[in-house]
Amino acid sequence: MSVNHPLDRPALNALTRRQAHLAITDGPATRFDPAYALFAAVQGNNPDWSALQRLARATGPLALFEAAAPEPPGFEPLDHIPCLQMLCDALTPGGREVDVVELTDADGPEMLALATLTRPGPFLEKTHQLGPFVGVRREGRLVAMAGERLSLDGHGEVSGVCTHPDARGQGLAGALTRIVTTRILQRGETALLHARAAHVETIAFYETLGFRPRARIDYRLLAAVD
């Protein structure tokens, strides 16, 4: 496996550096604690898939998240989602202002419920603890949110952007994405996100905010075969 850029393997980048404290490892294989995320990776350009298989047997299904992610031996494929990785180092002017709240661990169950309903991407019991999240409440109910997930050297990932069906069409996703992206940029980092490659309208929406396509990243959910 040839790695041309650290962003080609964002899960490995996060798991071996800034978010290593959340990693479970077996030799060269590493994954997030499955309460936080399913992402996994194997270090090196000639992966030891047996180590990843042992890790999956011990901890459950996991997901490769990298450019041209392979279908490794010893695994059953559960899902494959081609994604487009997008970067932003400057937002486009404009955008609307909304009243937002800083979401905390106490909001976790409601955040999980919103993500389960709207399916912005994999969102688990403790995904909201991977980075700061902001949201919009209407009559006390959480109707939109966005936050950070993978933390990479020089980059922060915008993730979990979603809006309840009852609150769509009000510009909430754009406003929240701008807030999260602004905070990343103010740290002197580049913002990145991952959109489903087939969702051309979503990609076009992020392009209006100043994000630009960089590379295709594959999400492959796998279970170890006995």
PDB file of C-alpha atoms in Angstrom:
ATOM      1  CA  MET A   1       0.000   0.000   0.000  1.00  0.00           C
ATOM      2  CA  SER A   2       1.510   3.299  -1.067  1.00  0.00           C
ATOM      3  CA  VAL A   3       0.733   6.342   1.074  1.00  0.00           C
ATOM      4  CA  ASN A   4       1.218   9.647  -0.693  1.00  0.00           C
ATOM      5  CA  HIS A   5      -0.150  12.085   1.870  1.00  0.00           C
ATOM      6  CA  PRO A   6      -1.090  11.904   5.587  1.00  0.00           C
ATOM      7  CA  LEU A   7      -4.669  12.846   4.716  1.00  0.00           C
ATOM      8  CA  ASP A   8      -4.951   9.731   2.568  1.00  0.00           C
ATOM      9  CA  ARG A   9      -5.235   7.765   5.830  1.00  0.00           C
ATOM     10  CA  PRO A  10      -7.036  10.143   8.203  1.00  0.00           C
ATOM     11  CA  ALA A  11      -8.027   7.437  10.697  1.00  0.00           C
ATOM     12  CA  LEU A  12      -4.432   6.238  11.046  1.00  0.00           C
ATOM     13  CA  ASN A  13      -3.226   9.838  11.384  1.00  0.00           C
ATOM     14  CA  ALA A  14      -5.660  10.507  14.244  1.00  0.00           C
ATOM     15  CA  LEU A  15      -5.217   7.162  16.005  1.00  0.00           C
ATOM     16  CA  THR A  16      -1.431   7.330  16.136  1.00  0.00           C
ATOM     17  CA  ARG A  17      -1.124  10.994  17.099  1.00  0.00           C
ATOM     18  CA  ARG A  18      -3.676  13.398  18.579  1.00  0.00           C
ATOM     19  CA  GLN A  19      -6.328  10.822  19.443  1.00  0.00           C
ATOM     20  CA  ALA A  20      -4.010   7.961  20.384  1.00  0.00           C
ATOM     21  CA  HIS A  21      -5.478   7.992  23.902  1.00  0.00           C
ATOM     22  CA  LEU A  22      -8.685   6.530  22.426  1.00  0.00           C
ATOM     23  CA  ALA A  23      -6.923   3.765  20.508  1.00  0.00           C
ATOM     24  CA  ILE A  24      -7.077   0.035  21.096  1.00  0.00           C
ATOM     25  CA  THR A  25      -4.138  -1.726  19.477  1.00  0.00           C
ATOM     26  CA  ASP A  26      -2.839  -5.140  18.529  1.00  0.00           C
ATOM     27  CA  GLY A  27       0.674  -4.859  17.121  1.00  0.00           C
ATOM     28  CA  PRO A  28       0.482  -2.642  14.014  1.00  0.00           C
ATOM     29  CA  ALA A  29      -3.330  -2.679  14.022  1.00  0.00           C
ATOM     30  CA  THR A  30      -5.197   0.098  15.790  1.00  0.00           C
ATOM     31  CA  ARG A  31      -8.798   1.224  16.157  1.00  0.00           C
ATOM     32  CA  PHE A  32     -10.888   3.671  18.114  1.00  0.00           C
ATOM     33  CA  ASP A  33     -12.635   2.449  21.215  1.00  0.00           C
ATOM     34  CA  PRO A  34     -15.876   1.278  19.527  1.00  0.00           C
ATOM     35  CA  ALA A  35     -18.007   3.482  21.768  1.00  0.00           C
ATOM     36  CA  TYR A  36     -16.454   6.498  20.021  1.00  0.00           C
ATOM     37  CA  ALA A  37     -15.947   5.439  16.393  1.00  0.00           C
ATOM     38  CA  LEU A  38     -15.513   2.403  14.170  1.00  0.00           C
ATOM     39  CA  PHE A  39     -12.409   3.657  12.345  1.00  0.00           C
ATOM     40  CA  ALA A  40      -9.365   1.378  12.263  1.00  0.00           C
ATOM     41  CA  ALA A  41      -6.070   1.134  10.411  1.00  0.00           C
ATOM     42  CA  VAL A  42      -2.906  -0.904  10.089  1.00  0.00           C
ATOM     43  CA  GLN A  43       0.445   0.855  10.183  1.00  0.00           C
ATOM     44  CA  GLY A  44       2.959   0.337   7.405  1.00  0.00           C
ATOM     45  CA  ASN A  45       2.791  -0.016   3.640  1.00  0.00           C
ATOM     46  CA  ASN A  46       2.562  -3.830   3.829  1.00  0.00           C
ATOM     47  CA  PRO A  47      -0.285  -4.291   6.320  1.00  0.00           C
ATOM     48  CA  ASP A  48      -0.458  -7.237   8.696  1.00  0.00           C
ATOM     49  CA  TRP A  49      -4.120  -8.053   8.202  1.00  0.00           C
ATOM     50  CA  SER A  50      -3.961 -10.867  10.747  1.00  0.00           C
ATOM     51  CA  ALA A  51      -3.392  -8.269  13.471  1.00  0.00           C
ATOM     52  CA  LEU A  52      -6.456  -6.349  12.323  1.00  0.00           C
ATOM     53  CA  GLN A  53      -8.447  -9.565  12.258  1.00  0.00           C
ATOM     54  CA  ARG A  54      -7.477 -10.347  15.856  1.00  0.00           C
ATOM     55  CA  LEU A  55      -8.476  -6.835  16.863  1.00  0.00           C
ATOM     56  CA  ALA A  56     -11.856  -7.175  15.150  1.00  0.00           C
ATOM     57  CA  ARG A  57     -12.502 -10.527  16.815  1.00  0.00           C
ATOM     58  CA  ALA A  58     -11.775  -9.005  20.208  1.00  0.00           C
ATOM     59  CA  THR A  59     -13.642  -5.717  19.807  1.00  0.00           C
ATOM     60  CA  GLY A  60     -16.241  -6.121  17.049  1.00  0.00           C
ATOM     61  CA  PRO A  61     -16.733  -4.783  13.508  1.00  0.00           C
ATOM     62  CA  LEU A  62     -14.431  -1.973  12.414  1.00  0.00           C
ATOM     63  CA  ALA A  63     -14.009   0.324   9.430  1.00  0.00           C
ATOM     64  CA  LEU A  64     -11.072   1.159   7.214  1.00  0.00           C
ATOM     65  CA  PHE A  65     -11.181   4.825   6.227  1.00  0.00           C
ATOM     66  CA  GLU A  66      -8.535   5.704   3.674  1.00  0.00           C
ATOM     67  CA  ALA A  67      -7.804   6.314   0.010  1.00  0.00           C
ATOM     68  CA  ALA A  68      -8.436   3.161  -2.030  1.00  0.00           C
ATOM     69  CA  ALA A  69      -9.180   1.148   1.100  1.00  0.00           C
ATOM     70  CA  PRO A  70      -8.622  -2.522   0.276  1.00  0.00           C
ATOM     71  CA  GLU A  71     -10.833  -5.520   0.966  1.00  0.00           C
ATOM     72  CA  PRO A  72      -8.478  -7.417   3.277  1.00  0.00           C
ATOM     73  CA  PRO A  73      -8.457 -11.192   3.621  1.00  0.00           C
ATOM     74  CA  GLY A  74     -10.146 -12.727   6.634  1.00  0.00           C
ATOM     75  CA  PHE A  75     -13.038 -10.248   6.704  1.00  0.00           C
ATOM     76  CA  GLU A  76     -16.664 -10.120   5.657  1.00  0.00           C
ATOM     77  CA  PRO A  77     -17.634  -6.786   4.050  1.00  0.00           C
ATOM     78  CA  LEU A  78     -20.615  -5.165   5.784  1.00  0.00           C
ATOM     79  CA  ASP A  79     -20.721  -1.801   4.027  1.00  0.00           C
ATOM     80  CA  HIS A  80     -18.762   0.285   1.535  1.00  0.00           C
ATOM     81  CA  ILE A  81     -19.275   4.044   1.178  1.00  0.00           C
ATOM     82  CA  PRO A  82     -17.107   5.996  -1.291  1.00  0.00           C
ATOM     83  CA  CYS A  83     -16.530   9.444   0.193  1.00  0.00           C
ATOM     84  CA  LEU A  84     -15.066  12.704  -1.048  1.00  0.00           C
ATOM     85  CA  GLN A  85     -12.575  14.408   1.243  1.00  0.00           C
ATOM     86  CA  MET A  86     -12.897  18.204   1.099  1.00  0.00           C
ATOM     87  CA  LEU A  87     -10.669  20.940   2.543  1.00  0.00           C
ATOM     88  CA  CYS A  88     -11.250  24.569   3.494  1.00  0.00           C
ATOM     89  CA  ASP A  89      -8.666  27.186   4.463  1.00  0.00           C
ATOM     90  CA  ALA A  90     -10.971  30.182   4.010  1.00  0.00           C
ATOM     91  CA  LEU A  91     -14.763  30.386   4.166  1.00  0.00           C
ATOM     92  CA  THR A  92     -16.703  32.230   1.501  1.00  0.00           C
ATOM     93  CA  PRO A  93     -18.247  35.518   2.691  1.00  0.00           C
ATOM     94  CA  GLY A  94     -21.820  35.588   3.894  1.00  0.00           C
ATOM     95  CA  GLY A  95     -23.971  33.205   5.826  1.00  0.00           C
ATOM     96  CA  ARG A  96     -26.747  33.766   8.320  1.00  0.00           C
ATOM     97  CA  GLU A  97     -26.458  34.054  12.064  1.00  0.00           C
ATOM     98  CA  VAL A  98     -28.298  31.678  14.359  1.00  0.00           C
ATOM     99  CA  ASP A  99     -28.512  31.332  18.114  1.00  0.00           C
ATOM    100  CA  VAL A 100     -26.427  28.309  19.047  1.00  0.00           C
ATOM    101  CA  VAL A 101     -25.735  26.391  22.227  1.00  0.00           C
ATOM    102  CA  GLU A 102     -22.542  24.628  23.225  1.00  0.00           C
ATOM    103  CA  LEU A 103     -23.423  20.954  23.511  1.00  0.00           C
ATOM    104  CA  THR A 104     -22.055  18.921  26.410  1.00  0.00           C
ATOM    105  CA  ASP A 105     -21.937  15.316  27.496  1.00  0.00           C
ATOM    106  CA  ALA A 106     -25.372  15.765  29.048  1.00  0.00           C
ATOM    107  CA  ASP A 107     -26.729  16.323  25.519  1.00  0.00           C
ATOM    108  CA  GLY A 108     -25.239  13.032  24.302  1.00  0.00           C
ATOM    109  CA  PRO A 109     -28.440  10.953  24.186  1.00  0.00           C
ATOM    110  CA  GLU A 110     -30.295  13.670  22.290  1.00  0.00           C
ATOM    111  CA  MET A 111     -27.382  14.103  19.872  1.00  0.00           C
ATOM    112  CA  LEU A 112     -27.322  10.355  19.217  1.00  0.00           C
ATOM    113  CA  ALA A 113     -31.074  10.355  18.609  1.00  0.00           C
ATOM    114  CA  LEU A 114     -30.801  13.214  16.086  1.00  0.00           C
ATOM    115  CA  ALA A 115     -27.907  11.527  14.270  1.00  0.00           C
ATOM    116  CA  THR A 116     -29.746   8.198  14.227  1.00  0.00           C
ATOM    117  CA  LEU A 117     -32.748   9.897  12.644  1.00  0.00           C
ATOM    118  CA  THR A 118     -30.852  11.934  10.045  1.00  0.00           C
ATOM    119  CA  ARG A 119     -27.843   9.653   9.350  1.00  0.00           C
ATOM    120  CA  PRO A 120     -25.057  12.202   8.730  1.00  0.00           C
ATOM    121  CA  GLY A 121     -22.543   9.359   9.039  1.00  0.00           C
ATOM    122  CA  PRO A 122     -21.442   6.875  11.696  1.00  0.00           C
ATOM    123  CA  PHE A 123     -22.411   8.306  15.098  1.00  0.00           C
ATOM    124  CA  LEU A 124     -22.115   6.208  18.229  1.00  0.00           C
ATOM    125  CA  GLU A 125     -22.678   6.522  21.965  1.00  0.00           C
ATOM    126  CA  LYS A 126     -19.562   8.633  22.615  1.00  0.00           C
ATOM    127  CA  THR A 127     -18.899  10.138  19.178  1.00  0.00           C
ATOM    128  CA  HIS A 128     -19.929  13.525  20.549  1.00  0.00           C
ATOM    129  CA  GLN A 129     -16.919  13.388  22.902  1.00  0.00           C
ATOM    130  CA  LEU A 130     -14.392  13.338  20.042  1.00  0.00           C
ATOM    131  CA  GLY A 131     -14.565  17.124  19.723  1.00  0.00           C
ATOM    132  CA  PRO A 132     -16.674  20.180  20.542  1.00  0.00           C
ATOM    133  CA  PHE A 133     -20.213  20.328  19.148  1.00  0.00           C
ATOM    134  CA  VAL A 134     -22.657  23.184  18.769  1.00  0.00           C
ATOM    135  CA  GLY A 135     -26.374  22.963  18.188  1.00  0.00           C
ATOM    136  CA  VAL A 136     -29.628  24.812  17.705  1.00  0.00           C
ATOM    137  CA  ARG A 137     -32.594  24.283  20.009  1.00  0.00           C
ATOM    138  CA  ARG A 138     -36.180  25.164  19.236  1.00  0.00           C
ATOM    139  CA  GLU A 139     -38.659  25.024  22.124  1.00  0.00           C
ATOM    140  CA  GLY A 140     -36.053  23.096  24.068  1.00  0.00           C
ATOM    141  CA  ARG A 141     -35.587  20.416  21.421  1.00  0.00           C
ATOM    142  CA  LEU A 142     -32.272  19.869  19.623  1.00  0.00           C
ATOM    143  CA  VAL A 143     -33.022  20.364  15.918  1.00  0.00           C
ATOM    144  CA  ALA A 144     -29.556  20.787  14.393  1.00  0.00           C
ATOM    145  CA  MET A 145     -25.928  20.208  15.289  1.00  0.00           C
ATOM    146  CA  ALA A 146     -22.374  20.091  13.955  1.00  0.00           C
ATOM    147  CA  GLY A 147     -18.999  19.441  15.514  1.00  0.00           C
ATOM    148  CA  GLU A 148     -15.538  17.945  15.195  1.00  0.00           C
ATOM    149  CA  ARG A 149     -14.567  14.287  14.938  1.00  0.00           C
ATOM    150  CA  LEU A 150     -11.070  13.312  13.725  1.00  0.00           C
ATOM    151  CA  SER A 151      -8.240  15.515  14.974  1.00  0.00           C
ATOM    152  CA  LEU A 152      -5.181  15.466  12.715  1.00  0.00           C
ATOM    153  CA  ASP A 153      -1.930  17.394  12.754  1.00  0.00           C
ATOM    154  CA  GLY A 154      -2.784  20.740  11.161  1.00  0.00           C
ATOM    155  CA  HIS A 155      -6.377  19.764  10.434  1.00  0.00           C
ATOM    156  CA  GLY A 156      -9.720  19.490  12.189  1.00  0.00           C
ATOM    157  CA  GLU A 157     -12.607  17.483  10.762  1.00  0.00           C
ATOM    158  CA  VAL A 158     -16.097  18.960  10.564  1.00  0.00           C
ATOM    159  CA  SER A 159     -18.594  16.167  11.174  1.00  0.00           C
ATOM    160  CA  GLY A 160     -22.022  15.263  12.485  1.00  0.00           C
ATOM    161  CA  VAL A 161     -23.704  18.040  10.501  1.00  0.00           C
ATOM    162  CA  CYS A 162     -27.416  17.303  10.592  1.00  0.00           C
ATOM    163  CA  THR A 163     -30.827  18.938  10.858  1.00  0.00           C
ATOM    164  CA  HIS A 164     -34.131  17.481  11.993  1.00  0.00           C
ATOM    165  CA  PRO A 165     -36.586  17.179   9.058  1.00  0.00           C
ATOM    166  CA  ASP A 166     -38.935  19.644  10.783  1.00  0.00           C
ATOM    167  CA  ALA A 167     -36.239  22.364  10.735  1.00  0.00           C
ATOM    168  CA  ARG A 168     -34.744  21.965   7.266  1.00  0.00           C
ATOM    169  CA  GLY A 169     -34.646  24.808   4.750  1.00  0.00           C
ATOM    170  CA  GLN A 170     -33.717  27.390   7.397  1.00  0.00           C
ATOM    171  CA  GLY A 171     -29.974  27.541   6.741  1.00  0.00           C
ATOM    172  CA  LEU A 172     -29.062  25.825  10.003  1.00  0.00           C
ATOM    173  CA  ALA A 173     -26.604  23.319   8.516  1.00  0.00           C
ATOM    174  CA  GLY A 174     -24.707  26.071   6.728  1.00  0.00           C
ATOM    175  CA  ALA A 175     -24.615  28.312   9.784  1.00  0.00           C
ATOM    176  CA  LEU A 176     -23.375  25.555  12.082  1.00  0.00           C
ATOM    177  CA  THR A 177     -20.798  24.355   9.558  1.00  0.00           C
ATOM    178  CA  ARG A 178     -19.470  27.904   9.330  1.00  0.00           C
ATOM    179  CA  ILE A 179     -19.176  28.161  13.123  1.00  0.00           C
ATOM    180  CA  VAL A 180     -17.271  24.876  13.471  1.00  0.00           C
ATOM    181  CA  THR A 181     -15.060  25.656  10.469  1.00  0.00           C
ATOM    182  CA  THR A 182     -14.287  29.151  11.764  1.00  0.00           C
ATOM    183  CA  ARG A 183     -13.092  27.730  15.068  1.00  0.00           C
ATOM    184  CA  ILE A 184     -10.779  25.300  13.266  1.00  0.00           C
ATOM    185  CA  LEU A 185      -9.376  28.061  11.060  1.00  0.00           C
ATOM    186  CA  GLN A 186      -8.854  30.332  14.057  1.00  0.00           C
ATOM    187  CA  ARG A 187      -6.575  27.658  15.537  1.00  0.00           C
ATOM    188  CA  GLY A 188      -4.397  28.027  12.476  1.00  0.00           C
ATOM    189  CA  GLU A 189      -5.543  24.708  11.036  1.00  0.00           C
ATOM    190  CA  THR A 190      -7.242  23.648   7.808  1.00  0.00           C
ATOM    191  CA  ALA A 191     -10.783  22.320   8.040  1.00  0.00           C
ATOM    192  CA  LEU A 192     -11.679  19.070   6.334  1.00  0.00           C
ATOM    193  CA  LEU A 193     -14.811  16.998   5.997  1.00  0.00           C
ATOM    194  CA  HIS A 194     -15.978  13.862   4.256  1.00  0.00           C
ATOM    195  CA  ALA A 195     -19.148  13.708   2.160  1.00  0.00           C
ATOM    196  CA  ARG A 196     -20.658  10.714   0.424  1.00  0.00           C
ATOM    197  CA  ALA A 197     -19.321  10.804  -3.145  1.00  0.00           C
ATOM    198  CA  ALA A 198     -22.778  10.026  -4.520  1.00  0.00           C
ATOM    199  CA  HIS A 199     -24.380  13.004  -2.754  1.00  0.00           C
ATOM    200  CA  VAL A 200     -23.653  15.632  -5.398  1.00  0.00           C
ATOM    201  CA  GLU A 201     -26.011  18.188  -3.832  1.00  0.00           C
ATOM    202  CA  THR A 202     -24.253  17.906  -0.468  1.00  0.00           C
ATOM    203  CA  ILE A 203     -20.857  18.337  -2.128  1.00  0.00           C
ATOM    204  CA  ALA A 204     -22.108  21.381  -4.031  1.00  0.00           C
ATOM    205  CA  PHE A 205     -23.439  22.833  -0.768  1.00  0.00           C
ATOM    206  CA  TYR A 206     -20.050  22.526   0.934  1.00  0.00           C
ATOM    207  CA  GLU A 207     -18.379  24.078  -2.102  1.00  0.00           C
ATOM    208  CA  THR A 208     -20.544  27.183  -1.641  1.00  0.00           C
ATOM    209  CA  LEU A 209     -19.043  27.521   1.851  1.00  0.00           C
ATOM    210  CA  GLY A 210     -15.455  27.382   0.565  1.00  0.00           C
ATOM    211  CA  PHE A 211     -14.634  23.669   0.757  1.00  0.00           C
ATOM    212  CA  ARG A 212     -12.812  22.139  -2.209  1.00  0.00           C
ATOM    213  CA  PRO A 213     -12.481  18.476  -3.198  1.00  0.00           C
ATOM    214  CA  ARG A 214      -9.177  16.820  -2.402  1.00  0.00           C
ATOM    215  CA  ALA A 215      -9.393  13.033  -2.707  1.00  0.00           C
ATOM    216  CA  ARG A 216     -11.664  10.027  -2.602  1.00  0.00           C
ATOM    217  CA  ILE A 217     -11.660   8.213   0.726  1.00  0.00           C
ATOM    218  CA  ASP A 218     -13.283   4.798   1.098  1.00  0.00           C
ATOM    219  CA  TYR A 219     -15.238   3.767   4.161  1.00  0.00           C
ATOM    220  CA  ARG A 220     -15.242  -0.036   4.440  1.00  0.00           C
ATOM    221  CA  LEU A 221     -17.068  -1.621   7.363  1.00  0.00           C
ATOM    222  CA  LEU A 222     -15.730  -5.107   8.064  1.00  0.00           C
ATOM    223  CA  ALA A 223     -16.360  -8.035  10.385  1.00  0.00           C
ATOM    224  CA  ALA A 224     -13.757 -10.701  11.082  1.00  0.00           C
ATOM    225  CA  VAL A 225     -14.449 -14.147   9.644  1.00  0.00           C
ATOM    226  CA  ASP A 226     -13.897 -17.008  12.055  1.00  0.00           C
TER     227      ASP A 226
END
